[in-house]
mmCIF file of C-alpha atoms and ligand atoms in Angstrom:
data_model
loop_
_atom_site.group_PDB
_atom_site.id
_atom_site.type_symbol
_atom_site.label_atom_id
_atom_site.label_comp_id
_atom_site.label_asym_id
_atom_site.label_seq_id
_atom_site.Cartn_x
_atom_site.Cartn_y
_atom_site.Cartn_z
ATOM 1 C CA MET A 1 21.495 -3.244 -24.946
ATOM 2 C CA SER A 2 19.672 0.166 -25.441
ATOM 3 C CA ALA A 3 20.993 2.979 -27.872
ATOM 4 C CA GLU A 4 20.166 5.538 -25.177
ATOM 5 C CA THR A 5 22.233 5.881 -22.022
ATOM 6 C CA SER A 6 21.958 4.281 -19.333
ATOM 7 C CA LEU A 7 19.124 5.375 -16.351
ATOM 8 C CA PRO A 8 20.632 4.374 -12.817
ATOM 9 C CA PHE A 9 17.981 3.214 -10.116
ATOM 10 C CA TYR A 10 19.031 6.401 -7.957
ATOM 11 C CA LYS A 11 21.079 9.896 -8.377
ATOM 12 C CA PRO A 12 21.098 11.612 -5.718
ATOM 13 C CA LEU A 13 21.041 15.306 -5.917
ATOM 14 C CA ILE A 14 24.642 17.158 -4.327
ATOM 15 C CA ALA A 15 24.485 20.863 -5.435
ATOM 16 C CA ARG A 16 26.510 23.123 -4.773
ATOM 17 C CA GLU A 17 25.938 24.314 -1.448
ATOM 18 C CA GLU A 18 25.821 20.900 -0.046
ATOM 19 C CA ILE A 19 29.506 20.493 -1.446
ATOM 20 C CA ALA A 20 30.478 23.790 -0.144
ATOM 21 C CA GLN A 21 28.895 22.761 3.599
ATOM 22 C CA LEU A 22 30.934 19.832 2.913
ATOM 23 C CA VAL A 23 34.219 21.444 2.738
ATOM 24 C CA GLU A 24 33.639 24.111 4.905
ATOM 25 C CA ALA A 25 32.839 21.243 7.756
ATOM 26 C CA VAL A 26 36.174 19.911 6.705
ATOM 27 C CA GLU A 27 38.572 23.102 6.648
ATOM 28 C CA SER A 28 37.032 23.456 9.814
ATOM 29 C CA GLY A 29 39.174 21.220 12.337
ATOM 30 C CA TRP A 30 36.200 19.885 13.483
ATOM 31 C CA LEU A 31 36.063 16.594 10.998
ATOM 32 C CA THR A 32 33.274 14.143 14.244
ATOM 33 C CA THR A 33 30.191 14.550 15.863
ATOM 34 C CA GLY A 34 30.474 18.301 16.796
ATOM 35 C CA PRO A 35 28.344 21.530 16.104
ATOM 36 C CA LYS A 36 27.252 20.292 12.109
ATOM 37 C CA THR A 37 25.823 17.320 13.969
ATOM 38 C CA LEU A 38 24.668 19.585 16.562
ATOM 39 C CA GLU A 39 22.339 21.882 14.247
ATOM 40 C CA PHE A 40 21.597 18.488 11.736
ATOM 41 C CA GLU A 41 19.076 17.559 15.160
ATOM 42 C CA GLY A 42 17.169 20.773 16.093
ATOM 43 C CA ALA A 43 16.966 21.455 11.859
ATOM 44 C CA ILE A 44 15.451 17.358 12.042
ATOM 45 C CA ALA A 45 13.846 17.615 15.466
ATOM 46 C CA ARG A 46 11.986 21.173 13.981
ATOM 47 C CA TYR A 47 11.026 19.505 10.804
ATOM 48 C CA VAL A 48 8.874 16.371 11.737
ATOM 49 C CA GLY A 49 7.368 18.210 15.161
ATOM 50 C CA SER A 50 9.675 16.516 17.971
ATOM 51 C CA PRO A 51 11.125 17.708 20.882
ATOM 52 C CA PHE A 52 14.762 15.460 20.190
ATOM 53 C CA ALA A 53 16.714 14.607 17.856
ATOM 54 C CA VAL A 54 20.067 12.608 18.060
ATOM 55 C CA GLY A 55 22.216 12.528 15.306
ATOM 56 C CA VAL A 56 23.493 8.328 14.255
ATOM 57 C CA ASN A 57 25.474 6.668 11.844
ATOM 58 C CA SER A 58 22.639 4.903 10.184
ATOM 59 C CA CYS A 59 18.584 3.781 10.699
ATOM 60 C CA THR A 60 20.300 0.720 11.717
ATOM 61 C CA ALA A 61 21.830 2.133 14.832
ATOM 62 C CA ALA A 62 19.089 4.393 15.778
ATOM 63 C CA MET A 63 16.795 0.928 15.728
ATOM 64 C CA HIS A 64 19.282 -0.994 17.749
ATOM 65 C CA LEU A 65 20.066 2.491 20.010
ATOM 66 C CA ALA A 66 16.309 2.544 20.541
ATOM 67 C CA LEU A 67 16.307 -1.427 21.687
ATOM 68 C CA VAL A 68 18.898 -1.272 24.289
ATOM 69 C CA ALA A 69 17.983 1.995 25.936
ATOM 70 C CA MET A 70 14.216 0.523 25.859
ATOM 71 C CA GLY A 71 15.449 -2.671 27.615
ATOM 72 C CA ILE A 72 14.310 -5.297 25.364
ATOM 73 C CA GLY A 73 16.754 -8.300 25.858
ATOM 74 C CA PRO A 74 17.076 -12.050 25.583
ATOM 75 C CA GLY A 75 13.734 -13.664 25.460
ATOM 76 C CA ASP A 76 12.227 -10.675 24.466
ATOM 77 C CA VAL A 77 9.598 -10.786 21.706
ATOM 78 C CA VAL A 78 9.054 -7.520 18.745
ATOM 79 C CA LEU A 79 6.509 -7.700 16.664
ATOM 80 C CA THR A 80 7.447 -6.582 13.051
ATOM 81 C CA SER A 81 6.979 -7.340 8.400
ATOM 82 C CA PRO A 82 8.114 -9.496 7.380
ATOM 83 C CA ILE A 83 8.154 -7.057 4.266
ATOM 84 C CA THR A 84 11.913 -5.196 5.213
ATOM 85 C CA PHE A 85 15.734 -4.561 4.725
ATOM 86 C CA PRO A 86 17.252 -8.083 6.600
ATOM 87 C CA ALA A 87 17.853 -4.433 9.756
ATOM 88 C CA THR A 88 14.449 -4.166 10.650
ATOM 89 C CA ALA A 89 14.676 -7.501 11.869
ATOM 90 C CA ASN A 90 18.470 -7.177 12.421
ATOM 91 C CA VAL A 91 18.968 -5.565 15.508
ATOM 92 C CA ILE A 92 15.760 -7.568 17.217
ATOM 93 C CA GLU A 93 17.858 -10.416 16.886
ATOM 94 C CA HIS A 94 21.604 -8.399 18.009
ATOM 95 C CA CYS A 95 19.404 -7.779 21.234
ATOM 96 C CA GLY A 96 18.994 -11.097 21.760
ATOM 97 C CA ALA A 97 15.459 -10.974 21.375
ATOM 98 C CA ARG A 98 13.268 -12.873 18.666
ATOM 99 C CA PRO A 99 11.379 -11.169 15.958
ATOM 100 C CA VAL A 100 7.847 -12.053 15.152
ATOM 101 C CA PHE A 101 6.507 -11.456 11.711
ATOM 102 C CA ILE A 102 2.849 -10.127 11.127
ATOM 103 C CA ASP A 103 2.076 -10.361 7.745
ATOM 104 C CA VAL A 104 1.159 -7.924 5.182
ATOM 105 C CA GLU A 105 -1.690 -5.227 4.329
ATOM 106 C CA PRO A 106 -1.925 -6.806 0.431
ATOM 107 C CA ASP A 107 -2.538 -3.996 -1.270
ATOM 108 C CA THR A 108 -0.164 -1.888 0.217
ATOM 109 C CA LEU A 109 2.393 -4.130 2.307
ATOM 110 C CA LEU A 110 2.245 -2.505 4.926
ATOM 111 C CA LEU A 111 2.425 -3.892 8.584
ATOM 112 C CA ASP A 112 -1.671 -5.752 8.525
ATOM 113 C CA VAL A 113 -2.648 -4.164 11.891
ATOM 114 C CA ALA A 114 -5.518 -6.551 12.007
ATOM 115 C CA ALA A 115 -3.719 -9.404 11.790
ATOM 116 C CA LEU A 116 -1.331 -7.578 14.611
ATOM 117 C CA GLY A 117 -4.546 -7.590 17.353
ATOM 118 C CA ALA A 118 -6.003 -11.225 16.256
ATOM 119 C CA PHE A 119 -1.740 -11.696 17.446
ATOM 120 C CA LEU A 120 -2.385 -9.440 20.589
ATOM 121 C CA GLU A 121 -5.062 -11.333 21.638
ATOM 122 C CA ALA A 122 -3.438 -14.573 22.043
ATOM 123 C CA PRO A 123 -0.178 -14.865 21.686
ATOM 124 C CA GLU A 124 0.264 -18.190 23.533
ATOM 125 C CA ARG A 125 -1.622 -19.872 20.345
ATOM 126 C CA GLN A 126 1.843 -19.134 18.505
ATOM 127 C CA GLY A 127 4.271 -20.386 21.126
ATOM 128 C CA ILE A 128 4.915 -16.633 22.774
ATOM 129 C CA ASP A 129 4.981 -15.897 26.154
ATOM 130 C CA PRO A 130 2.066 -12.598 26.785
ATOM 131 C CA ASP A 131 4.798 -11.863 29.482
ATOM 132 C CA LYS A 132 7.919 -11.890 26.889
ATOM 133 C CA VAL A 133 6.129 -9.720 24.086
ATOM 134 C CA LYS A 134 7.700 -5.921 24.727
ATOM 135 C CA ALA A 135 7.751 -3.627 21.082
ATOM 136 C CA ILE A 136 6.035 -3.234 18.098
ATOM 137 C CA LEU A 137 8.760 -2.880 15.564
ATOM 138 C CA PRO A 138 6.767 -0.920 12.462
ATOM 139 C CA VAL A 139 7.993 -0.156 8.900
ATOM 140 C CA HIS A 140 6.779 2.699 7.148
ATOM 141 C CA PHE A 141 7.776 1.098 3.424
ATOM 142 C CA THR A 142 8.262 2.377 0.714
ATOM 143 C CA GLY A 143 7.131 6.337 2.802
ATOM 144 C CA GLN A 144 3.937 5.899 3.787
ATOM 145 C CA PRO A 145 2.649 5.377 7.287
ATOM 146 C CA CYS A 146 1.110 2.432 9.036
ATOM 147 C CA ASP A 147 -1.668 3.226 10.180
ATOM 148 C CA MET A 148 0.299 4.502 13.823
ATOM 149 C CA ASP A 149 -3.942 5.111 15.451
ATOM 150 C CA ARG A 150 -4.101 1.731 16.592
ATOM 151 C CA ILE A 151 -0.719 0.571 16.619
ATOM 152 C CA PHE A 152 -0.687 3.424 19.144
ATOM 153 C CA ALA A 153 -3.537 1.710 20.433
ATOM 154 C CA LEU A 154 -3.049 -1.286 20.497
ATOM 155 C CA ALA A 155 0.181 -0.549 22.223
ATOM 156 C CA SER A 156 -0.554 1.451 25.471
ATOM 157 C CA HIS A 157 -3.490 -1.764 25.637
ATOM 158 C CA HIS A 158 -1.247 -4.260 26.094
ATOM 159 C CA GLY A 159 1.797 -2.002 27.927
ATOM 160 C CA LEU A 160 4.285 -1.859 24.646
ATOM 161 C CA ALA A 161 7.392 0.031 22.898
ATOM 162 C CA VAL A 162 7.395 2.036 19.544
ATOM 163 C CA ILE A 163 10.325 2.081 17.930
ATOM 164 C CA GLU A 164 9.402 3.289 13.623
ATOM 165 C CA ASP A 165 10.727 1.644 11.461
ATOM 166 C CA SER A 166 11.218 5.534 9.075
ATOM 167 C CA ALA A 167 14.208 4.216 7.163
ATOM 168 C CA HIS A 168 11.518 5.436 3.731
ATOM 169 C CA ALA A 169 9.419 8.471 5.611
ATOM 170 C CA LEU A 170 10.921 11.496 6.044
ATOM 171 C CA GLY A 171 8.170 13.808 4.554
ATOM 172 C CA ALA A 172 5.687 11.375 4.681
ATOM 173 C CA GLU A 173 1.794 12.733 7.223
ATOM 174 C CA PHE A 174 -0.336 10.317 8.823
ATOM 175 C CA LYS A 175 -3.557 12.399 9.183
ATOM 176 C CA GLY A 176 -1.234 15.741 8.498
ATOM 177 C CA PHE A 177 1.257 14.905 11.568
ATOM 178 C CA LYS A 178 4.840 13.965 10.124
ATOM 179 C CA VAL A 179 6.705 11.389 10.847
ATOM 180 C CA GLY A 180 9.122 11.649 13.110
ATOM 181 C CA GLY A 181 6.823 13.485 16.108
ATOM 182 C CA ASP A 182 3.616 11.902 18.187
ATOM 183 C CA TYR A 183 1.170 12.781 15.113
ATOM 184 C CA GLY A 184 -0.610 14.648 18.692
ATOM 185 C CA LEU A 185 -1.783 10.853 19.755
ATOM 186 C CA GLY A 186 -0.464 11.936 22.903
ATOM 187 C CA PHE A 187 1.564 7.886 23.011
ATOM 188 C CA GLN A 188 2.516 7.120 26.633
ATOM 189 C CA GLY A 189 4.568 4.308 26.288
ATOM 190 C CA PRO A 190 8.342 4.686 25.013
ATOM 191 C CA TRP A 191 8.337 4.913 21.530
ATOM 192 C CA ALA A 192 10.922 6.284 19.377
ATOM 193 C CA SER A 193 10.697 6.833 15.322
ATOM 194 C CA CYS A 194 14.119 5.769 13.261
ATOM 195 C CA PHE A 195 15.430 7.874 9.868
ATOM 196 C CA SER A 196 18.117 6.855 8.055
ATOM 197 C CA PHE A 197 20.649 9.404 5.268
ATOM 198 C CA TYR A 198 21.710 5.990 3.195
ATOM 199 C CA ALA A 199 23.014 7.044 -0.721
ATOM 200 C CA THR A 200 19.790 6.260 -2.133
ATOM 201 C CA LYS A 201 17.569 7.333 1.025
ATOM 202 C CA ASN A 202 15.477 11.517 0.384
ATOM 203 C CA ILE A 203 17.925 13.125 2.253
ATOM 204 C CA THR A 204 21.610 11.844 1.894
ATOM 205 C CA ALA A 205 24.769 11.770 4.378
ATOM 206 C CA GLY A 206 25.676 8.951 2.019
ATOM 207 C CA GLU A 207 25.985 6.516 5.777
ATOM 208 C CA GLY A 208 23.831 7.887 8.517
ATOM 209 C CA GLY A 209 20.525 7.992 10.703
ATOM 210 C CA MET A 210 18.769 9.977 13.691
ATOM 211 C CA LEU A 211 15.877 9.490 16.218
ATOM 212 C CA THR A 212 13.403 10.839 17.218
ATOM 213 C CA THR A 213 11.419 11.210 19.995
ATOM 214 C CA ASN A 214 9.457 13.597 23.039
ATOM 215 C CA ASP A 215 11.370 10.779 25.931
ATOM 216 C CA ALA A 216 14.341 13.219 27.732
ATOM 217 C CA GLU A 217 15.464 9.672 28.889
ATOM 218 C CA LEU A 218 15.359 8.238 25.802
ATOM 219 C CA VAL A 219 17.027 10.605 23.993
ATOM 220 C CA ASP A 220 19.584 10.769 27.230
ATOM 221 C CA GLN A 221 20.236 7.121 26.956
ATOM 222 C CA VAL A 222 20.894 7.127 23.626
ATOM 223 C CA ALA A 223 23.078 9.864 23.315
ATOM 224 C CA VAL A 224 24.978 7.892 25.811
ATOM 225 C CA LEU A 225 24.619 5.051 24.043
ATOM 226 C CA ARG A 226 25.558 6.236 20.012
ATOM 227 C CA LEU A 227 29.598 6.281 21.605
ATOM 228 C CA HIS A 228 31.269 4.376 23.824
ATOM 229 C CA GLY A 229 28.756 4.562 26.439
ATOM 230 C CA ILE A 230 30.299 7.194 28.516
ATOM 231 C CA SER A 231 29.401 10.368 30.074
ATOM 232 C CA ARG A 232 30.628 13.361 27.280
ATOM 233 C CA ASP A 233 31.452 13.350 24.068
ATOM 234 C CA ALA A 234 34.604 14.851 22.915
ATOM 235 C CA TRP A 235 33.164 17.885 21.656
ATOM 236 C CA LYS A 236 31.503 18.773 24.932
ATOM 237 C CA ARG A 237 34.089 17.933 26.636
ATOM 238 C CA TYR A 238 35.525 20.764 24.154
ATOM 239 C CA GLN A 239 33.917 23.109 25.442
ATOM 240 C CA VAL A 240 34.556 23.074 29.071
ATOM 241 C CA ALA A 241 37.507 24.901 30.605
ATOM 242 C CA GLY A 242 39.648 21.819 32.924
ATOM 243 C CA TYR A 243 40.051 18.562 31.875
ATOM 244 C CA GLN A 244 37.257 16.310 31.900
ATOM 245 C CA HIS A 245 37.395 12.612 33.195
ATOM 246 C CA TYR A 246 34.812 10.833 31.065
ATOM 247 C CA GLU A 247 32.871 8.024 33.480
ATOM 248 C CA VAL A 248 32.087 5.870 31.729
ATOM 249 C CA LEU A 249 28.118 4.418 32.119
ATOM 250 C CA SER A 250 27.423 0.911 30.735
ATOM 251 C CA PRO A 251 29.167 -1.161 27.144
ATOM 252 C CA GLY A 252 27.944 1.817 24.565
ATOM 253 C CA TYR A 253 28.293 1.247 20.904
ATOM 254 C CA LYS A 254 30.206 3.964 18.165
ATOM 255 C CA TYR A 255 27.194 4.666 16.185
ATOM 256 C CA ASN A 256 27.197 8.230 16.375
ATOM 257 C CA MET A 257 27.328 10.644 13.186
ATOM 258 C CA PHE A 258 30.080 12.725 12.238
ATOM 259 C CA ASP A 259 29.920 16.314 11.383
ATOM 260 C CA LEU A 260 30.643 16.058 7.679
ATOM 261 C CA GLN A 261 28.131 13.160 7.383
ATOM 262 C CA ALA A 262 25.676 16.661 8.976
ATOM 263 C CA ALA A 263 26.940 19.127 6.660
ATOM 264 C CA LEU A 264 26.336 16.650 3.376
ATOM 265 C CA ALA A 265 22.967 16.573 4.493
ATOM 266 C CA LEU A 266 21.615 19.755 6.097
ATOM 267 C CA PRO A 267 21.443 21.420 3.182
ATOM 268 C CA GLN A 268 19.391 19.208 1.433
ATOM 269 C CA LEU A 269 16.600 19.297 3.767
ATOM 270 C CA SER A 270 15.315 23.257 2.510
ATOM 271 C CA HIS A 271 14.542 21.321 -0.457
ATOM 272 C CA LEU A 272 13.031 18.013 0.153
ATOM 273 C CA ASP A 273 9.211 19.362 -0.315
ATOM 274 C CA ASP A 274 9.963 20.517 -2.844
ATOM 275 C CA TRP A 275 11.434 16.749 -3.806
ATOM 276 C CA GLN A 276 8.753 14.578 -2.408
ATOM 277 C CA ARG A 277 6.766 16.602 -4.980
ATOM 278 C CA ARG A 278 8.822 15.395 -7.010
ATOM 279 C CA ARG A 279 8.266 11.659 -6.528
ATOM 280 C CA GLU A 280 4.118 11.986 -6.024
ATOM 281 C CA THR A 281 4.049 13.616 -8.905
ATOM 282 C CA TYR A 282 6.700 10.707 -10.904
ATOM 283 C CA THR A 283 4.690 7.919 -9.306
ATOM 284 C CA GLU A 284 0.771 9.430 -10.753
ATOM 285 C CA LEU A 285 2.623 9.330 -13.521
ATOM 286 C CA TYR A 286 3.761 5.919 -13.864
ATOM 287 C CA ASN A 287 0.565 5.005 -12.073
ATOM 288 C CA ARG A 288 -1.377 5.793 -14.698
ATOM 289 C CA GLY A 289 1.400 4.684 -17.384
ATOM 290 C CA PHE A 290 0.680 1.010 -16.299
ATOM 291 C CA ALA A 291 -3.024 2.105 -15.366
ATOM 292 C CA ASP A 292 -3.928 -0.394 -18.620
ATOM 293 C CA ILE A 293 -2.141 -3.527 -17.912
ATOM 294 C CA GLU A 294 -4.341 -6.379 -15.331
ATOM 295 C CA GLY A 295 -0.610 -7.561 -14.367
ATOM 296 C CA LEU A 296 1.358 -4.435 -13.561
ATOM 297 C CA GLN A 297 -0.869 -3.675 -9.614
ATOM 298 C CA PRO A 298 1.499 -0.189 -7.582
ATOM 299 C CA LEU A 299 0.482 -0.220 -4.635
ATOM 300 C CA GLN A 300 -2.133 2.237 -2.824
ATOM 301 C CA VAL A 301 -2.368 4.993 -0.286
ATOM 302 C CA LYS A 302 -4.585 5.445 2.658
ATOM 303 C CA PRO A 303 -7.103 7.941 3.114
ATOM 304 C CA ASN A 304 -5.362 10.693 5.568
ATOM 305 C CA ARG A 305 -1.347 9.205 5.343
ATOM 306 C CA ARG A 306 0.898 10.744 2.577
ATOM 307 C CA SER A 307 3.901 8.716 1.276
ATOM 308 C CA ALA A 308 7.108 10.241 1.134
ATOM 309 C CA TYR A 309 7.427 8.140 -2.139
ATOM 310 C CA HIS A 310 10.961 6.994 -1.511
ATOM 311 C CA LEU A 311 10.457 3.889 -3.670
ATOM 312 C CA TYR A 312 8.240 3.173 -7.054
ATOM 313 C CA VAL A 313 7.132 -0.465 -6.492
ATOM 314 C CA VAL A 314 4.963 -2.454 -8.866
ATOM 315 C CA MET A 315 3.422 -6.266 -8.430
ATOM 316 C CA ALA A 316 4.102 -8.278 -11.646
ATOM 317 C CA ASP A 317 1.136 -10.742 -11.632
ATOM 318 C CA SER A 318 3.533 -13.216 -13.624
ATOM 319 C CA ALA A 319 0.548 -15.608 -14.855
ATOM 320 C CA GLN A 320 -1.504 -12.783 -15.904
ATOM 321 C CA LEU A 321 1.773 -11.157 -17.342
ATOM 322 C CA GLY A 322 2.960 -14.612 -19.122
ATOM 323 C CA LEU A 323 6.354 -13.454 -17.867
ATOM 324 C CA SER A 324 8.516 -13.961 -14.251
ATOM 325 C CA ARG A 325 9.216 -10.688 -12.703
ATOM 326 C CA ASP A 326 13.188 -11.543 -12.372
ATOM 327 C CA GLU A 327 12.153 -12.143 -16.318
ATOM 328 C CA LEU A 328 11.200 -8.750 -16.409
ATOM 329 C CA LEU A 329 13.618 -7.114 -14.669
ATOM 330 C CA ASN A 330 15.609 -8.566 -16.716
ATOM 331 C CA ARG A 331 14.462 -7.393 -19.813
ATOM 332 C CA ILE A 332 14.297 -4.006 -18.850
ATOM 333 C CA ALA A 333 18.180 -3.775 -17.463
ATOM 334 C CA ALA A 334 18.754 -4.862 -20.527
ATOM 335 C CA GLU A 335 17.001 -1.498 -21.037
ATOM 336 C CA GLY A 336 19.912 0.404 -20.478
ATOM 337 C CA ILE A 337 17.546 1.134 -16.795
ATOM 338 C CA GLY A 338 18.590 0.434 -12.872
ATOM 339 C CA VAL A 339 16.071 -1.524 -11.559
ATOM 340 C CA GLY A 340 15.439 -3.244 -7.603
ATOM 341 C CA VAL A 341 13.339 -6.048 -5.361
ATOM 342 C CA HIS A 342 12.013 -4.070 -1.966
ATOM 343 C CA PHE A 343 11.870 -6.618 -1.062
ATOM 344 C CA ARG A 344 11.668 -10.255 -0.776
ATOM 345 C CA SER A 345 9.925 -11.433 3.334
ATOM 346 C CA LEU A 346 12.426 -12.021 5.347
ATOM 347 C CA THR A 347 10.592 -15.295 6.009
ATOM 348 C CA VAL A 348 12.171 -16.798 3.349
ATOM 349 C CA GLN A 349 15.652 -15.768 4.260
ATOM 350 C CA LYS A 350 17.797 -18.837 4.708
ATOM 351 C CA PHE A 351 18.957 -17.524 8.462
ATOM 352 C CA TYR A 352 15.327 -16.517 9.792
ATOM 353 C CA ARG A 353 13.772 -19.610 7.291
ATOM 354 C CA GLU A 354 15.656 -21.839 9.208
ATOM 355 C CA LYS A 355 16.039 -20.527 12.304
ATOM 356 C CA TYR A 356 12.518 -19.823 13.008
ATOM 357 C CA GLY A 357 11.673 -22.796 11.175
ATOM 358 C CA PHE A 358 8.901 -21.530 8.388
ATOM 359 C CA GLN A 359 7.422 -22.637 6.257
ATOM 360 C CA GLY A 360 5.520 -22.250 2.202
ATOM 361 C CA GLY A 361 1.723 -20.617 3.544
ATOM 362 C CA ASP A 362 3.074 -18.530 7.297
ATOM 363 C CA PHE A 363 3.101 -15.518 5.545
ATOM 364 C CA PRO A 364 0.600 -15.939 2.185
ATOM 365 C CA VAL A 365 0.527 -12.114 1.550
ATOM 366 C CA ALA A 366 4.326 -11.014 1.814
ATOM 367 C CA GLU A 367 6.018 -14.619 0.828
ATOM 368 C CA ARG A 368 3.302 -14.124 -2.371
ATOM 369 C CA VAL A 369 4.979 -10.717 -3.317
ATOM 370 C CA SER A 370 8.426 -11.412 -2.580
ATOM 371 C CA GLU A 371 7.509 -13.636 -6.549
ATOM 372 C CA GLN A 372 5.594 -9.487 -7.697
ATOM 373 C CA VAL A 373 8.147 -6.513 -5.958
ATOM 374 C CA LEU A 374 10.380 -4.597 -8.197
ATOM 375 C CA SER A 375 10.929 -1.338 -8.669
ATOM 376 C CA LEU A 376 11.628 1.560 -11.065
ATOM 377 C CA PRO A 377 13.842 4.972 -10.905
ATOM 378 C CA LEU A 378 12.226 7.612 -8.485
ATOM 379 C CA TYR A 379 14.177 10.797 -7.823
ATOM 380 C CA PRO A 380 14.048 13.737 -8.485
ATOM 381 C CA ALA A 381 17.336 14.012 -10.228
ATOM 382 C CA MET A 382 15.182 12.360 -12.729
ATOM 383 C CA HIS A 383 13.218 14.838 -14.837
ATOM 384 C CA GLU A 384 9.340 14.065 -16.007
ATOM 385 C CA SER A 385 10.768 11.927 -19.774
ATOM 386 C CA ASP A 386 12.907 9.660 -18.206
ATOM 387 C CA VAL A 387 9.666 8.902 -16.716
ATOM 388 C CA GLU A 388 8.236 8.643 -20.002
ATOM 389 C CA ARG A 389 11.962 6.959 -21.130
ATOM 390 C CA VAL A 390 11.606 3.948 -17.915
ATOM 391 C CA ILE A 391 7.012 3.166 -18.744
ATOM 392 C CA ARG A 392 8.025 2.862 -22.580
ATOM 393 C CA THR A 393 10.506 0.586 -21.894
ATOM 394 C CA VAL A 394 8.172 -1.966 -19.675
ATOM 395 C CA ARG A 395 5.646 -1.381 -21.756
ATOM 396 C CA LYS A 396 8.105 -2.585 -24.818
ATOM 397 C CA VAL A 397 9.838 -5.322 -23.372
ATOM 398 C CA LEU A 398 5.660 -6.674 -22.072
ATOM 399 C CA GLY A 399 5.048 -7.159 -25.881
ATOM 400 C CA LEU A 400 2.446 -3.287 -25.622
HETATM 401 C C1 PLP B 501 13.215 -0.457 5.711
HETATM 402 C C2 PLP B 501 14.404 0.127 5.604
HETATM 403 N N1 PLP B 501 14.742 0.335 7.143
HETATM 404 C C3 PLP B 501 15.806 0.428 7.738
HETATM 405 C C4 PLP B 501 17.454 0.050 6.802
HETATM 406 C C5 PLP B 501 18.825 0.433 7.655
HETATM 407 O O1 PLP B 501 19.331 2.124 7.453
HETATM 408 P P1 PLP B 501 20.756 2.223 7.407
HETATM 409 O O2 PLP B 501 21.616 2.202 6.337
HETATM 410 O O3 PLP B 501 20.814 3.910 6.874
HETATM 411 O O4 PLP B 501 21.317 1.416 8.564
HETATM 412 C C6 PLP B 501 16.877 0.401 5.638
HETATM 413 C C7 PLP B 501 17.833 0.232 4.887
HETATM 414 O O5 PLP B 501 17.792 0.377 3.354
HETATM 415 C C8 PLP B 501 15.894 0.334 5.015
HETATM 416 O O6 PLP B 501 15.453 0.266 3.903
#
């Protein structure tokens, strides 16, 4: 173990302002969904340039509610990426629908839109009934937006809904438009973008999520579904004179964001742009620090896109490095530096592999990178000297 203090994989920047807002919210006596949640929803909607935002308790909840509100149900098919967190596909399963995975591009690890287009030309070739294909669920992996031009074009052409997994992507831009708005593309189908405020995310509520959309009807449905499917939430019922009975409109969920989450996350929004620039600077430092190492391949960011730089992921080629990714991870961790793996393909995970009978070679890129990806610390609470230390450590454990 190194004599230096350890550098965690992630540490949030919680300052006085966040703590003051949290205390204020606690002292207000209103702890559940209320004015702070409403304020945070408004702030996120303005930030991403979307007319509507609904606060929920996770990105998982936001994606699940989007699917439910769009009527995705048993037997339906949703197309998504295998290089993602389990939640992305789990919520499709929760609806009784089937996730159909499309392989990723080797340089960005984003959903391969050429493969997506080819699949949509003839789903029956893969044993899928074309009428059952209902939605595309692209994942803005590490904070880089997918090719939304082509995804919306394919969705329009085939009459599909689009649900964006934007868990990593608050602050990211596609052609100058923030993820969470409609990118000025005027997509007419059902559409929603789903964000996470989980502990490690670019701004955090500890746990939390938000759904944005330009669809007023969808937003009303999601707002009802997030709180038991009842017609008015508690805060609104207290706002009017006289006792208000609620009506159960559908069997909804317990997915509401509460005010303490909103109070913690809201002040961080004013730092997000600065934090994103810092993340970008550190990413460039890493890329330069590893540029001469053939066996370490950084992800590429495509033109016309600005990543949120949520994660720093490199692909480690064991043949070129002379050691496996896991051995490299262990050696870096032994030097007191936090590391992660984002992500091993869902197609190699027990549940999905067994349920859908995936064989080695079905998803060549996703399978290969499952053995290669490793994530190094990237967050604004780090200093440049921390990044330099990580670079030095990686080089040292590789014998360079
Ligand atoms: C790509 C991706 N999607 C969805 C989620 C789920 O987010 P949450 O924990 O807010 O439900 C995560 C969480 O890390 C994620 O990385």
